[in-house]
Coordinates of C-alpha atoms in Angstrom, one line a residue:
X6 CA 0.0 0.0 0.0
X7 CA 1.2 3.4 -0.6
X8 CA 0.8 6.5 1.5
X9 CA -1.0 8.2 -0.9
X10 CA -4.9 8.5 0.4
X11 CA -7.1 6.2 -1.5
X12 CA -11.1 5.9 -1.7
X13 CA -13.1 2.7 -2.4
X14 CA -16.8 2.6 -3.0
X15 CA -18.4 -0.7 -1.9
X16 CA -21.8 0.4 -1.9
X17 CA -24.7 2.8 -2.5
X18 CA -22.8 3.3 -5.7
X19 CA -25.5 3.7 -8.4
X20 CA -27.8 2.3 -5.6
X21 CA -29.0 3.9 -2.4
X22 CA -28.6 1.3 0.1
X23 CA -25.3 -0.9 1.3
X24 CA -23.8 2.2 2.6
X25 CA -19.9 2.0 2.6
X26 CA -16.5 3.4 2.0
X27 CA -13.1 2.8 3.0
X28 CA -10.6 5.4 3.1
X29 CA -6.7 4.2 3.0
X30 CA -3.7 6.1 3.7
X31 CA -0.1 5.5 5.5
X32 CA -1.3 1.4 6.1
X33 CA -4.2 2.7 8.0
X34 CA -8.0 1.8 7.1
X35 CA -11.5 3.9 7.8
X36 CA -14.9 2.8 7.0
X37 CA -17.2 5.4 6.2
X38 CA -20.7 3.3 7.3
X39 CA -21.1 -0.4 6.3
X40 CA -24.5 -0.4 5.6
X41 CA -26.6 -3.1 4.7
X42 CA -27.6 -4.2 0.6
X43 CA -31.8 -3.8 0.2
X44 CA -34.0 -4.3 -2.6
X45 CA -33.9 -7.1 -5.0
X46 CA -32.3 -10.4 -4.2
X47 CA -29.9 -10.1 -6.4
X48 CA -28.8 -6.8 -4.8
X49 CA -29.4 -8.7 -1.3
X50 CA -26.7 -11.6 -2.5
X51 CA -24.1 -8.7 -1.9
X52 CA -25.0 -8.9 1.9
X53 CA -23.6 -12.8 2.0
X54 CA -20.3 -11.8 -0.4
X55 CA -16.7 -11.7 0.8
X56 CA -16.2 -8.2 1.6
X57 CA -13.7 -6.5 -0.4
X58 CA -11.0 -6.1 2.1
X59 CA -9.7 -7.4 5.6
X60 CA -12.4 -7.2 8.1
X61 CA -9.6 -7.7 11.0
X62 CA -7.6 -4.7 9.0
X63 CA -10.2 -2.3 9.2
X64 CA -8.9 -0.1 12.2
X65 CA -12.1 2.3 12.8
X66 CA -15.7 2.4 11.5
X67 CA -16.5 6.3 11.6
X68 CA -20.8 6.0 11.3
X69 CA -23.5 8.6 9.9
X70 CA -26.4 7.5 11.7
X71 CA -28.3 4.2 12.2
X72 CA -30.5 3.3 9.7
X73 CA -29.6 -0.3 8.2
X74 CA -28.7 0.7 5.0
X75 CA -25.8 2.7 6.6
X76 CA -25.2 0.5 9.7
X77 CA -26.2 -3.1 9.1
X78 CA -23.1 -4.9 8.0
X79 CA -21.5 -3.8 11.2
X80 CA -22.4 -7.2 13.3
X81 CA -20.8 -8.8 10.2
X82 CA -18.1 -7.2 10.1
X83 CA -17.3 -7.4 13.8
X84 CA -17.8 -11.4 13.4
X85 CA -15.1 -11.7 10.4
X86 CA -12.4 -9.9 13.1
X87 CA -13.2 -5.6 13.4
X88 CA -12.1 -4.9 16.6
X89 CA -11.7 -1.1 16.6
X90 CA -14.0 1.7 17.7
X91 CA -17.4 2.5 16.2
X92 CA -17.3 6.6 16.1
X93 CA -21.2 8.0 16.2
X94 CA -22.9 10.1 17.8
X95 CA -24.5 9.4 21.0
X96 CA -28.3 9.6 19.9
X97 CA -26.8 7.0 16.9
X98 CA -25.2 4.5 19.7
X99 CA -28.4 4.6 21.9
X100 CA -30.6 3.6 18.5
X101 CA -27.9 0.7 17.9
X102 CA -28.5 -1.2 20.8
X103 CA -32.2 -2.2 19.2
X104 CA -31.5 -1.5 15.7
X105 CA -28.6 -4.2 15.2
X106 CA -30.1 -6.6 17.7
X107 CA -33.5 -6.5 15.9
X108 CA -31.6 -6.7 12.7
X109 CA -29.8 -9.8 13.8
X110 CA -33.4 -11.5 14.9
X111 CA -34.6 -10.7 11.7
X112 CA -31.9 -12.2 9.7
X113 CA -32.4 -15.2 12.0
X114 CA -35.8 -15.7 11.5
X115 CA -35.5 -14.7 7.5
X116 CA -33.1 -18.0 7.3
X117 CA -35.5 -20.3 9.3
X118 CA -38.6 -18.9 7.6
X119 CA -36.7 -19.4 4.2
X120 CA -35.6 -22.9 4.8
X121 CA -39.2 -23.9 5.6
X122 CA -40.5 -23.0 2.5
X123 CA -41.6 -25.8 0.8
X124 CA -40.6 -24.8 -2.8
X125 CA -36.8 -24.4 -1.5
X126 CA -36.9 -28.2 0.2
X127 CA -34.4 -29.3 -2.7
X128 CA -32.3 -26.6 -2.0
X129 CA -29.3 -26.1 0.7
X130 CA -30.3 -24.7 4.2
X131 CA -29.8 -20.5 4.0
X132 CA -27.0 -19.5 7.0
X133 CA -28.2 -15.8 8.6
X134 CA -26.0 -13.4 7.4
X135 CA -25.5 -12.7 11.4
X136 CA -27.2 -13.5 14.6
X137 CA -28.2 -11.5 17.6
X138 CA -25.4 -12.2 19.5
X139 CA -23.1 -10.6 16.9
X140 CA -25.3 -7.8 16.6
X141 CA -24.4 -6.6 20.4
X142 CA -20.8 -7.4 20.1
X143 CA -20.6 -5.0 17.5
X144 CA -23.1 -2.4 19.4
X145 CA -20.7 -2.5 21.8
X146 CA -17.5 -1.3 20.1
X147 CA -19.5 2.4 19.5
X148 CA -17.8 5.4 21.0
X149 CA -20.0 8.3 20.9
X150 CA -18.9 11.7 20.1
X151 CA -20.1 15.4 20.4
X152 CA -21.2 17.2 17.2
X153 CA -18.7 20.0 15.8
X154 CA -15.7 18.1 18.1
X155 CA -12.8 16.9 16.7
X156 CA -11.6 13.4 17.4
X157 CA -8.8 10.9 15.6
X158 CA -10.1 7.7 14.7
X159 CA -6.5 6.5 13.8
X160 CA -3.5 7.9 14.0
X161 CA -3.2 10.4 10.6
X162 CA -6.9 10.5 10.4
X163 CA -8.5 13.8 11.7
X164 CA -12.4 14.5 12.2
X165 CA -15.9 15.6 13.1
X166 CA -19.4 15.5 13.2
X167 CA -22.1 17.8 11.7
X168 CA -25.7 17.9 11.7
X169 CA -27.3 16.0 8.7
X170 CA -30.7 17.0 9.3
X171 CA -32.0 13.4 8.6
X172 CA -32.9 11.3 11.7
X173 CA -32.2 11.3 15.4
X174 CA -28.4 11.4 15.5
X175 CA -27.4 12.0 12.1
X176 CA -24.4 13.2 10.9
X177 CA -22.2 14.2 8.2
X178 CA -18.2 13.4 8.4
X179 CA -15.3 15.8 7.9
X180 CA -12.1 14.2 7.8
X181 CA -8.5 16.1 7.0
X182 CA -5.9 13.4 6.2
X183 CA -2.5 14.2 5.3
X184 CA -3.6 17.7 4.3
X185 CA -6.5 16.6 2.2
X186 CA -10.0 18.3 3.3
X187 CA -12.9 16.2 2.6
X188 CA -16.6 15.7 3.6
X189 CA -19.1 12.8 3.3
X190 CA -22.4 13.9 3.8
X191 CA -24.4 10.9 5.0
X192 CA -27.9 11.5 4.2
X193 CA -29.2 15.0 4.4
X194 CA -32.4 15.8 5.8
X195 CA -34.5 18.3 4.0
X196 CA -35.2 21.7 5.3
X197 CA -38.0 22.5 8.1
X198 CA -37.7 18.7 8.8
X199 CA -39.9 18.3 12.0
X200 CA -37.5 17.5 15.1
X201 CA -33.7 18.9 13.8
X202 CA -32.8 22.0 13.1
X203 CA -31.5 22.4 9.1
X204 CA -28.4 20.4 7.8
X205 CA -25.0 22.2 9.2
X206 CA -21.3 21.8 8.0
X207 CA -18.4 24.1 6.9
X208 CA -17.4 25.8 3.3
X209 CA -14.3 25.0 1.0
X210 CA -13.1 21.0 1.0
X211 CA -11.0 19.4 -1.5
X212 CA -13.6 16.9 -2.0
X213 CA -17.4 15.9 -1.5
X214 CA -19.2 12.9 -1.1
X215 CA -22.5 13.6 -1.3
X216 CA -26.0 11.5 -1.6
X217 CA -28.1 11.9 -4.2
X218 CA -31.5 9.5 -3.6
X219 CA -34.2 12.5 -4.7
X220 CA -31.4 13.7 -7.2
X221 CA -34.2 13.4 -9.9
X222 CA -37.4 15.3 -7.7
X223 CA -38.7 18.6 -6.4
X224 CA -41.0 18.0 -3.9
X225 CA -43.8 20.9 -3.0
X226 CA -42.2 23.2 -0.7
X227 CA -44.8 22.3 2.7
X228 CA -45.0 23.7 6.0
X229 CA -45.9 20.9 9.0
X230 CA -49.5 22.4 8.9
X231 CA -49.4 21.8 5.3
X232 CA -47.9 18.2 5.4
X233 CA -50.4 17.7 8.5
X234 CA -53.7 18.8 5.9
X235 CA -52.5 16.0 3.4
X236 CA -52.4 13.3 6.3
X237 CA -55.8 14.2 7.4
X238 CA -57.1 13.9 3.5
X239 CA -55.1 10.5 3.5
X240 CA -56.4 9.0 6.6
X241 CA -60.0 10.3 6.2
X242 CA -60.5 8.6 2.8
X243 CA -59.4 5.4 3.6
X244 CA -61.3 5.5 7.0
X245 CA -64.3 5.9 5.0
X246 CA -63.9 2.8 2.4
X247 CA -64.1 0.9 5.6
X248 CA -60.8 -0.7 5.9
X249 CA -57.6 -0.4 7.5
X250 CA -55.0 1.9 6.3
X251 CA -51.8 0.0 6.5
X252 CA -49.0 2.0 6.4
X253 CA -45.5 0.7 5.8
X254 CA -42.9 2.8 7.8
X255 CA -39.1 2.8 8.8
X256 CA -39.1 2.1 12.5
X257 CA -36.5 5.0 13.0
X258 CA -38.3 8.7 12.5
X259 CA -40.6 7.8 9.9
X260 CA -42.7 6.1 12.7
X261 CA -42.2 8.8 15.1
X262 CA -42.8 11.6 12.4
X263 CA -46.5 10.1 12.0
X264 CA -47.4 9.9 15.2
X265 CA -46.0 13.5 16.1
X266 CA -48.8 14.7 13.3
X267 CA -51.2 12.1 14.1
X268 CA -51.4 13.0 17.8
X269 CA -51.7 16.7 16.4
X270 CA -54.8 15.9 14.4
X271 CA -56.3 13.6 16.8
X272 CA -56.1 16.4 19.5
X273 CA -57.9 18.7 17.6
X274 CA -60.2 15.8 16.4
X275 CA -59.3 16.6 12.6
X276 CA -59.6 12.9 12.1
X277 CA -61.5 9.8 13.5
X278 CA -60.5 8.1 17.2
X279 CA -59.6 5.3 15.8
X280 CA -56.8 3.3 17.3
X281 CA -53.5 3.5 15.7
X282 CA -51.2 0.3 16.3
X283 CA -47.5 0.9 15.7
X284 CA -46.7 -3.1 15.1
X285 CA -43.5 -3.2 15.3
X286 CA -41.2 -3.9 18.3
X287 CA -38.0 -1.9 17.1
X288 CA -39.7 1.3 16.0
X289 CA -41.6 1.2 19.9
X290 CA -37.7 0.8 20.8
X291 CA -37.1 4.2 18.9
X292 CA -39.5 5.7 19.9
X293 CA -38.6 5.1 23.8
X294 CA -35.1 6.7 22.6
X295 CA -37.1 9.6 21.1
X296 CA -38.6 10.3 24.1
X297 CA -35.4 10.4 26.4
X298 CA -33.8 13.2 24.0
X299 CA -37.6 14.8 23.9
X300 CA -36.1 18.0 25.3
X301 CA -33.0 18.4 22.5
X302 CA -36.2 17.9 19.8
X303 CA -38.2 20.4 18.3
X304 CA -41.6 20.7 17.8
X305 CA -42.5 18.2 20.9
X306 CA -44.6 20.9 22.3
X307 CA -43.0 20.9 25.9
X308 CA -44.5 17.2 26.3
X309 CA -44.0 13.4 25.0
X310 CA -46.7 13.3 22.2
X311 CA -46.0 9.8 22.2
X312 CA -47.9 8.9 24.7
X313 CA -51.4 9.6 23.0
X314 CA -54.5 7.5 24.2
X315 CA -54.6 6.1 20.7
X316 CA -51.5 4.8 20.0
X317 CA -51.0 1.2 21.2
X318 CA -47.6 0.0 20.5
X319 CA -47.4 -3.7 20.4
X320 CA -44.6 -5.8 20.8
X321 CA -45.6 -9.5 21.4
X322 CA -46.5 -11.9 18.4
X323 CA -49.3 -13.1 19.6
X324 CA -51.0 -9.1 19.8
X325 CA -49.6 -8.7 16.2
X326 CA -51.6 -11.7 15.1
X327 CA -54.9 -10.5 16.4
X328 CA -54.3 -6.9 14.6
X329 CA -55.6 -9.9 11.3
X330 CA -58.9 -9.5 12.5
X331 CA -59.3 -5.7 13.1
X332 CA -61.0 -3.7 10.6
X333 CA -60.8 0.0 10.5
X334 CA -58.0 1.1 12.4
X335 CA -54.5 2.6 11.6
X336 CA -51.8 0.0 11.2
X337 CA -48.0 1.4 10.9
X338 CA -45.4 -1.7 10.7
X339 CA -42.2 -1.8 9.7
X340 CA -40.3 -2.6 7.4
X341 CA -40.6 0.9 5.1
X342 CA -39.6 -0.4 2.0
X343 CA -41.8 -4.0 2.6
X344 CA -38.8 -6.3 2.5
X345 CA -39.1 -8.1 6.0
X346 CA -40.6 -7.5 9.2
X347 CA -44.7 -7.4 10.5
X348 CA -45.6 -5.0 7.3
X349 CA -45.5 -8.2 5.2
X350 CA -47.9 -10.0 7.5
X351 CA -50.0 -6.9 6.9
X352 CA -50.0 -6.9 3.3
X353 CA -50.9 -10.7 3.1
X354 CA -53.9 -9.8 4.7
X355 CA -55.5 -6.2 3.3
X356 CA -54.1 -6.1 0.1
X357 CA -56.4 -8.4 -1.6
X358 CA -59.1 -6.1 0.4
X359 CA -61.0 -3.3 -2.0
X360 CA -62.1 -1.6 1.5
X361 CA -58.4 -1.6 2.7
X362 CA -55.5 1.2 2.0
X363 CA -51.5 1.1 1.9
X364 CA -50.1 4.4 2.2
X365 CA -46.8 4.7 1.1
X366 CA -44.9 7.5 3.4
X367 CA -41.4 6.8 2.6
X368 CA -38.4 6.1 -0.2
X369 CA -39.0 2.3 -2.1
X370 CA -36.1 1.1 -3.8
X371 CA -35.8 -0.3 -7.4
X372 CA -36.3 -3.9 -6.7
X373 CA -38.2 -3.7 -3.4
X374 CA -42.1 -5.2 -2.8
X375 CA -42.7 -1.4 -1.5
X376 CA -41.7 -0.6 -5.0
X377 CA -43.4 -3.4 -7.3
X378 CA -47.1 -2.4 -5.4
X379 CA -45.9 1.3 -5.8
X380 CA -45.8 0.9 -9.6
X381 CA -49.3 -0.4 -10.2
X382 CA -48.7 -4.6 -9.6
X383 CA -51.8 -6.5 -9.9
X384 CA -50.6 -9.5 -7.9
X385 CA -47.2 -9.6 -5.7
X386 CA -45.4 -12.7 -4.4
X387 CA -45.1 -12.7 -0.8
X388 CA -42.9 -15.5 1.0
X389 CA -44.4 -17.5 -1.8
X390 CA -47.6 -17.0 -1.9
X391 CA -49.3 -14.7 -4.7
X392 CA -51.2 -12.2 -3.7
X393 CA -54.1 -10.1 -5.6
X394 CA -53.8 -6.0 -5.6
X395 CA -57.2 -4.9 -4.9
X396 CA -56.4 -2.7 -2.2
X397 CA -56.4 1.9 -2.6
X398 CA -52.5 2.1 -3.1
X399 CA -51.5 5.9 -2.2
X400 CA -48.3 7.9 -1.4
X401 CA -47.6 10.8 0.4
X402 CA -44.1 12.2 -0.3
X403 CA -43.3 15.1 2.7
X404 CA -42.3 12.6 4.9
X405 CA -39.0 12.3 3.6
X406 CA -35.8 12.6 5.8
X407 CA -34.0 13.3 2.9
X408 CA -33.5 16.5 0.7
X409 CA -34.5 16.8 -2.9
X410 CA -33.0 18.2 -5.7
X411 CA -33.1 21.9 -4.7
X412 CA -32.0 20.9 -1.3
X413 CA -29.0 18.7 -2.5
X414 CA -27.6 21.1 -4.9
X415 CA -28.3 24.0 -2.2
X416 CA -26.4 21.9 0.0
X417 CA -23.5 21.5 -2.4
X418 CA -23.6 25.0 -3.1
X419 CA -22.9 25.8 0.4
X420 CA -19.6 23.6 0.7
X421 CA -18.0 25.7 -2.1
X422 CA -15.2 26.1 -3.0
X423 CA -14.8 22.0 -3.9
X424 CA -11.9 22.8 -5.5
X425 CA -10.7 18.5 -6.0
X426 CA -14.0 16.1 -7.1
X427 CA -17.5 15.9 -6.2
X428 CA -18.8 12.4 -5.8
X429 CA -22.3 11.7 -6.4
X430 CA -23.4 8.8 -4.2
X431 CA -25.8 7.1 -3.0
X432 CA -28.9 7.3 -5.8
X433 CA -30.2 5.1 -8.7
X434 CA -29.0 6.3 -11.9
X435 CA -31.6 8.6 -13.4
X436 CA -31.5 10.6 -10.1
X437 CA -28.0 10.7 -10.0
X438 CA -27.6 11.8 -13.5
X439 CA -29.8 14.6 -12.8
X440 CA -28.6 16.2 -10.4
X441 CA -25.0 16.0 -12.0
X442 CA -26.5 17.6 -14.9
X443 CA -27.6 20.2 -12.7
X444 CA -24.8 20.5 -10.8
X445 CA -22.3 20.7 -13.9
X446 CA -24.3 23.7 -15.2
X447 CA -24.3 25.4 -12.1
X448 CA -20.7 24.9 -11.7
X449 CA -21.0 23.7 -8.3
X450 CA -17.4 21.8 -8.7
X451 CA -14.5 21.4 -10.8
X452 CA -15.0 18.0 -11.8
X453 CA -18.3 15.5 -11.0
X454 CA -17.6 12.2 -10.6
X455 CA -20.4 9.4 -10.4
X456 CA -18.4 6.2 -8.7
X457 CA -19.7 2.8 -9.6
X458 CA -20.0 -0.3 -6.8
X459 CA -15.6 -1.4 -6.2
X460 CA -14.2 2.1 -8.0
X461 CA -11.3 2.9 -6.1
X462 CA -9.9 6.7 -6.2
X463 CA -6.5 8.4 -5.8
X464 CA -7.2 11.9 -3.8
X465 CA -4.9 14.6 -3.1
X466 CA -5.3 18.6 -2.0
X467 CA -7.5 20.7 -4.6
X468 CA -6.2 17.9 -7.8
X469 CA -9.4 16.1 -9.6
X470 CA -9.9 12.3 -7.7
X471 CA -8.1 9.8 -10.3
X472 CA -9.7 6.5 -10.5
X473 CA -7.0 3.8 -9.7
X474 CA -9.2 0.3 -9.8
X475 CA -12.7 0.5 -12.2
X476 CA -15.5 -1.2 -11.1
X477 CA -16.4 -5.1 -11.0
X478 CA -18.9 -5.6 -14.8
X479 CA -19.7 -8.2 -12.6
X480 CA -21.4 -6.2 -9.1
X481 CA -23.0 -3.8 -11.8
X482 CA -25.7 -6.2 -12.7
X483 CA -26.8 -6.7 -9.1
X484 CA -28.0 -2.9 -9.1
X485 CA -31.7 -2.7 -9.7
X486 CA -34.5 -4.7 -10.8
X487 CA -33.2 -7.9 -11.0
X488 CA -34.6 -11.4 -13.0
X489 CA -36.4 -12.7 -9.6
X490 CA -38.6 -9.4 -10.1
X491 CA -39.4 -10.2 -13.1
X492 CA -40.3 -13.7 -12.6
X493 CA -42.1 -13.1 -10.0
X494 CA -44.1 -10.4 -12.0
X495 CA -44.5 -13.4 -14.7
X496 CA -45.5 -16.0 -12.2
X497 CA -47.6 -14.5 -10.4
X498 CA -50.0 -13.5 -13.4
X499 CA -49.1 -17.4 -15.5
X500 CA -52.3 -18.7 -14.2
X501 CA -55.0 -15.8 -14.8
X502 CA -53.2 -15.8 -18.3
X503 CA -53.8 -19.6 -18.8
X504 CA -56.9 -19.0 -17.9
X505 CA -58.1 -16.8 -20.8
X506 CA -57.4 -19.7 -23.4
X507 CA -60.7 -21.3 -23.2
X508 CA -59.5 -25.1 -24.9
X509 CA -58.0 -27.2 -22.1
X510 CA -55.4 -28.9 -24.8
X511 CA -54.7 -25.5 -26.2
X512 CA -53.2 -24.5 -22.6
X513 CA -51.4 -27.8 -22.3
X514 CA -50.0 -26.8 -25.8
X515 CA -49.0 -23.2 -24.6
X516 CA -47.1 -24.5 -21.3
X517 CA -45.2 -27.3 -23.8
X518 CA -44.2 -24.6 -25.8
X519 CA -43.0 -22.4 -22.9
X520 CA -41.1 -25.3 -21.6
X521 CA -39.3 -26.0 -25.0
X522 CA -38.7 -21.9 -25.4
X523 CA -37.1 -22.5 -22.0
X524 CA -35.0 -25.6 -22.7
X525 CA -34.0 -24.1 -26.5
X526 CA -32.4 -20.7 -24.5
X527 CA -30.6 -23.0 -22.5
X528 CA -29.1 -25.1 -24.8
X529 CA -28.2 -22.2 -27.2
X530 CA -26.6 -20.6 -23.6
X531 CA -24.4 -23.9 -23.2
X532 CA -23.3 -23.9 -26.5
X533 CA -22.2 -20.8 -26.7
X534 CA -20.3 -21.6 -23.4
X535 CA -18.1 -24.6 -25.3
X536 CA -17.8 -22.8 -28.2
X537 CA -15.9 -20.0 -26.5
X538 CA -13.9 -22.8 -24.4
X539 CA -13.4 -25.5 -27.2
X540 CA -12.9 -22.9 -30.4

């Protein structure tokens, strides 16, 4: 290894979840995040691949804030031999106790819930990626740190801690090593988030990492009363078809963002008392951590709004299980994007329901359920089973904890002069190309550089980031949409189209020909294969 500082991009490269960067220089190695792959299963296979260095070589892990995407390959990488410090802030280490631990029960129960499936019984037994047990180990290697205060990770590396603006805790990173000035963002919270005051960091860097997830969208500049009006709409319409409204959410600040304006419009009786059940054991965790930093929060009225008559926060299984029979009540459940967690249970049960309503509140990555029912699917796959659409599908988009367009690029604007290499991270292509377009005209940076998933960089003081490794053809096919989405898309609608040729034979004839389509591609497949071994 040389001296000279290097970069390396192992996720949320063209992709906005699997968090993580490792920063080299003088033998010494820093994580920025190690978050964890979501969205297809493709993508997801990332989560169970080697990593691309030395786990037991990594000497600090330097954290943005506790979401899963950012922090969930940390009990992995703690198993496979980390032993240095954790650097967060202390709102982030308090949320890490639950968040990893609940991560690690979920990947548990993911395996054993996997393995019993009866269409993988010919297949080998699925390993978590982690357990519970190395979920606190790696909780307990945090070492919390004051916003604004500088601390050294490692020897040579210098840095601090800014207010993102994005959830309880979050921050962006500013690092100096070996004379280079640079600045990771995290994720940036929008303006006039509820909670936080507005995103905070210092001007003039050599170079910027920054996230680009609404690179693409402008959202309607809203006020709280404004974002609280279009809650009320949302919740009074699908009260009134009779159903529940189902409402996937992130455990962390999503959930607690609802019921902030939901205990609003309650107490002023803008909406039905109905109960609202927050079903999901790790957001009730957060928001017991919410409520001990109540008085560092704004707009918690001088009291803990979580405590509402309404809400009923439910933890065991067996109280989750009844919630199957209720019928016109609020239901929040995590996970936000639908990939695990009590939402699915949820969705099995009111989606095929014309009465019922899912109200989408939050991001849903290419590849993810949240984003298949988002786009208009008629039937979904759901731990094997298909399910029909039938429910009111509806999104509200002022929820988000992160900035949009103007706000990114504001935000960028405000770190100037970047007089090395902005990175865009942390985004799906078409928002990412957006905003660079955007940014380029506006001259925001002297060169704008989108890094792909195992691109490593050269960086120096105020000189243009030169790429020293390019990126794996291989990892670039796991971003996005994957072939299990679509199959799952064709499978799921196989036997309503079957079902439209009226002859019996006639559909025997169409799956015959399917199967020999099938067989044909994968013949042609393996002889392309020998011809390009045996020429």
């Amino acid at each position: 290894m040389t001296d000279s500082l290097t970069l390396a991009f192992h996720g949320a490269a063209r992709t906005v979840t699997g968090s993580c960067m490792e920063f080299c220089h003088a033998g010494k190695r820093v994580l920025v995040d190690c978050g964890l792959f979501q969205g297809s299963r493709t993508l997801e296979t990332l989560n169970r691949a080697p990593f691309a260095f030395d786990a037991a070589k990594v000497d600090a892990v330097i954290l943005t804030h506790a979401h899963i995407d950012h922090s969930g390959l940390l009990p992995r990488l703690v198993a496979e031999g980390f032993a240095g410090d954790i650097w967060c802030t202390e709102q982030t280490a308090a949320l890490l106790e639950f968040m990893l631990a609940d991560a690690g029960r979920i990947q548990e129960g993911d395996a054993v819930r996997r393995n019993r499936r009866k269409d993988r019984a010919d297949q080998p037994e699925i390993e978590p990626i982690y357990t519970e047990q190395d979920a606190i180990a790696a909780w307990k290697q945090t070492r919390a740190v004051a916003l604004e205060t500088w601390f050294e990770p490692v020897p040579g590396f210098r840095a601090r801690l800014w207010n993102a603006g994005h959830i309880l805790g979050s921050a962006s990173v500013e690092m100096i090593v070996d004379d280079t000035h640079l600045l990771c963002s995290g994720d940036i919270g929008p303006e006039n988030k509820a909670f936080y005051p507005d995103p905070e960091s210092p001007a003039g860097f050599d170079h910027v990492i920054c996230e680009s997830t609404y690179g693409d969208r402008t959202r309607e500049d809203l006020t709280l009363a404004d974002r609280r009006t279009l809650l009320e709409t949302e919740v009074r319409q699908a009260l009134a078809r009779g159903g529940n409204l189902i409402i996937p959410v992130f455990a962390l600040e999503r959930t607690q963002e609802l019921l902030l304006d939901l205990a609003a419009l309650l107490d002023a009786k803008r909406i039905p008392a109905v109960p609202v059940f927050v079903d999901s054991p790790l957001a009730n965790q957060a928001t017991r951590v919410f409520a001990h930093y109540a008085d560092t929060l704004e707009d918690m009225a001088g009291g803990n709004i979580f405590r509402n008559s309404a809400f009923h926060f439910v933890d065991a299984t067996a109280e989750s299980i009844r919630l199957n029979s209720v019928s016109g009540a609020i239901i929040m459940a995590a996970s936000g994007m639908c990939e695990a967690g009590r939402i699915r249970h949820h969705l099995i049960h009111n989606l095929y329901k014309r009465e019922a309503t899912i109200l989408f509140v939050g991001f849903q990555a290419e590849g993810s359920l949240g984003r298949v029912i988002l786009e208009g699917a008629e039937r979904v796959r759901i731990w094997g089973e298909d399910i029909v659409v039938r429910a009111t599908i509806r999104r509200i988009e002022s929820y988000s904890a992160h900035a949009d367009q103007q706000g990114l690029l504001a935000w960028i604007a405000a770190r100037r002069p970047i007089t090395g290499s902005l990175f865009l991270s942390h985004g799906e292509a078409g928002a990412i190309e957006a905003l660079r377009g955007l940014a380029t005209s506006q001259g925001l940076a002297s060169a704008i550089l989108v890094p792909e998933i195992g691109e490593v960089y050269r960086l120096q003081p105020a000189t243009r980031a030169a790429r020293i490794k390019t990126a794996d053809p291989q990892l670039q096919q796991v971003v996005g949409r994957d072939w299990q989405n679509s199959y799952a898309d064709f499978a799921t609608g196989l036997k309503r189209e079957l079902s439209r040729i009226e002859d019996a034979r006639a559909r025997e004839k169409a799956v015959a020909e399917m199967r020999a389509i099938l067989a044909s591609y994968i013949d042609a497949r393996a002889e392309q294969k020998a011809r390009r071994h045996h020429p």
